[in-house]
Structures are given as structure tokens and as C-alpha cells.
PDB file of C-alpha atoms in Angstrom:
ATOM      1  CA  UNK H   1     152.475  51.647 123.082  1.00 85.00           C
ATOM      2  CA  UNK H   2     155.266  52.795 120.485  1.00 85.00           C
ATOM      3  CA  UNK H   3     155.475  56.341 119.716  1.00 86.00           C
ATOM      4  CA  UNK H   4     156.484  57.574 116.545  1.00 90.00           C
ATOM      5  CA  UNK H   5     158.503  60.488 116.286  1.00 89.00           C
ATOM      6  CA  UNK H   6     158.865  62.633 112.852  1.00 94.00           C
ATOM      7  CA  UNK H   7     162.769  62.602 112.157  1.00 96.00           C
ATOM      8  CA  UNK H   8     165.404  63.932 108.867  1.00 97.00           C
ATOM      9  CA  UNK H   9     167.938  61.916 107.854  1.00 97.00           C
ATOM     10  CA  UNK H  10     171.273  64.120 108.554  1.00 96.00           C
ATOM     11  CA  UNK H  11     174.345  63.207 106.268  1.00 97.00           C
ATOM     12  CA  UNK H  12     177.925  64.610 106.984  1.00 95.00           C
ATOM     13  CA  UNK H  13     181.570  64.119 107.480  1.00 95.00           C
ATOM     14  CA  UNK H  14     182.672  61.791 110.756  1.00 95.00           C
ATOM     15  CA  UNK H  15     184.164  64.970 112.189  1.00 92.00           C
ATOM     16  CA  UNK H  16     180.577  66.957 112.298  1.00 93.00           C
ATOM     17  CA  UNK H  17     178.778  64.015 113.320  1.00 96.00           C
ATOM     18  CA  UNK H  18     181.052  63.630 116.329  1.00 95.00           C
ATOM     19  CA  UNK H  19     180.420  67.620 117.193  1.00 94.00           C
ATOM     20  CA  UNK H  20     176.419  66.737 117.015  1.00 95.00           C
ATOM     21  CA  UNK H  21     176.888  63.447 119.254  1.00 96.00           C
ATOM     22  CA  UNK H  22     178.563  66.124 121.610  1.00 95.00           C
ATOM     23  CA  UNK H  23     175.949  68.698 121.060  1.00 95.00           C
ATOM     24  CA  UNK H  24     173.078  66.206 121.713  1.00 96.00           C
ATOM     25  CA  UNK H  25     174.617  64.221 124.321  1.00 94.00           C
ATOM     26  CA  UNK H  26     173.477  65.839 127.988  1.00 92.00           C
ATOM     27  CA  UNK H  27     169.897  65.363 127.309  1.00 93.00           C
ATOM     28  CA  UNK H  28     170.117  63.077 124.265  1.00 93.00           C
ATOM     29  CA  UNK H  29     167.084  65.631 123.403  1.00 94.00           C
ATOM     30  CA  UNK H  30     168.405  65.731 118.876  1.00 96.00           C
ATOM     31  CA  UNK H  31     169.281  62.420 117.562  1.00 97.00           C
ATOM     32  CA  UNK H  32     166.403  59.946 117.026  1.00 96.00           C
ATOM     33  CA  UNK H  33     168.819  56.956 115.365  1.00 95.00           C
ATOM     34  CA  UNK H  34     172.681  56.828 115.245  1.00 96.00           C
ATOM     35  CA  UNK H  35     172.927  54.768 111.525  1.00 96.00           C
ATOM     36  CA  UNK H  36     176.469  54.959 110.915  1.00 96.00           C
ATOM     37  CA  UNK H  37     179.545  57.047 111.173  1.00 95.00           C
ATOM     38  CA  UNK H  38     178.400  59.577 108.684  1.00 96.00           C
ATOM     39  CA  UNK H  39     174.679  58.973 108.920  1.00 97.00           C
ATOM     40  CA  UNK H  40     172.001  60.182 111.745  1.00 96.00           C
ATOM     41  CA  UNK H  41     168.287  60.848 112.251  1.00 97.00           C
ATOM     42  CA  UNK H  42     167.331  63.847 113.912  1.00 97.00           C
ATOM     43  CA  UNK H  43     163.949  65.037 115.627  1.00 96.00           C
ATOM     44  CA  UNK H  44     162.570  67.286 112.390  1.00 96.00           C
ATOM     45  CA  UNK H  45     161.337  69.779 115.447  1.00 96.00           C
ATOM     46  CA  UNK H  46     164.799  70.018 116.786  1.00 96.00           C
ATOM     47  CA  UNK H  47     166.590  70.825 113.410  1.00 96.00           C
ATOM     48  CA  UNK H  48     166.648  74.162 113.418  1.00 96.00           C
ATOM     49  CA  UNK H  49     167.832  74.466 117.016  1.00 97.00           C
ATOM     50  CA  UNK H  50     170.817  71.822 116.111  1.00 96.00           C
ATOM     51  CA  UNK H  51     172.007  73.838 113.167  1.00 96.00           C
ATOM     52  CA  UNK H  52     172.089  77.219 115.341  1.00 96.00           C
ATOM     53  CA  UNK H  53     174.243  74.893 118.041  1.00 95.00           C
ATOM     54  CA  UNK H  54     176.840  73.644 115.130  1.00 94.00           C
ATOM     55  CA  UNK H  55     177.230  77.399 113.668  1.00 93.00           C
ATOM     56  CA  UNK H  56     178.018  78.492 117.075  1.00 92.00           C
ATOM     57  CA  UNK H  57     180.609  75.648 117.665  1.00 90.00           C
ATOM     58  CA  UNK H  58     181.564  76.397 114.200  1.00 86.00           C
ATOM     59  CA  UNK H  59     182.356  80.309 114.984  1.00 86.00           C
ATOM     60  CA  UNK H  60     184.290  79.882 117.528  1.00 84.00           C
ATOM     61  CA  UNK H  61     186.345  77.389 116.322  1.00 78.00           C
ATOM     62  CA  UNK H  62     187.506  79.143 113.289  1.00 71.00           C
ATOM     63  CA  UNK H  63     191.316  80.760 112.902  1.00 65.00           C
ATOM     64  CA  UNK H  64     191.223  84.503 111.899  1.00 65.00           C
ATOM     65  CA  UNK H  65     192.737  85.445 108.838  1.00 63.00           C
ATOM     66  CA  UNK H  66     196.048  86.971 109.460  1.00 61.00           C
ATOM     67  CA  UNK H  67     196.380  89.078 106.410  1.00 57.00           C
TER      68      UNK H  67
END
């Protein structure tokens, strides 16, 4: 029997989607539907989680200011 599962529809830039394909791909446990290369559906329950992942990748992969 199909089981429906409550998703968002994420939209962003090819270059974040690739870091959530990254993010969600050991347990493929995020994305619910891969649309198109700037287009995904997420598990709603797993949203908050995903955006605490991407800020992470996202502080560490910022350049100090050198001022």
C-alpha cells in the first residue's frame, strides 16, 4: 500500500542543491523528490534538521575577513 509522506517544496541555486544531495545522500533520510536542478521536495519533519546541516557546511566554508 502507498504511503504518503508530508513534504516542502525547497527552491535554490544548483550549487546549494548539490550541498543538500551531499547532505542527504548516506541515508537518503531528506529529499522526498529530486524535480530539477534547482527544485527538491523535502520530508517537512526533516526541515529543520537540513537547514542546521547547510549552516554548518555553510560556516565552515566561509573566508575570514582579512581587514
Amino acid at each position: 500500500m502507498p504511503k504518503a509522506v508530508k513534504g516542502v517544496l525547497v527552491e535554490c541555486d544548483p550549487s546549494i542543491k548539490a550541498i543538500i544531495l551531499k547532505i542527504d545522500q548516506p541515508l537518503h533520510d531528506y529529499i522526498v523528490e529530486d524535480l530539477d536542478d534547482q527544485t527538491l521536495v523535502v520530508k517537512e519533519a526533516k526541515l529543520p534538521d537540513l537547514k542546521q546541516k547547510l549552516e554548518e557546511v555553510s560556516s565552515r566554508s566561509q573566508i575570514p575577513d582579512l581587514a
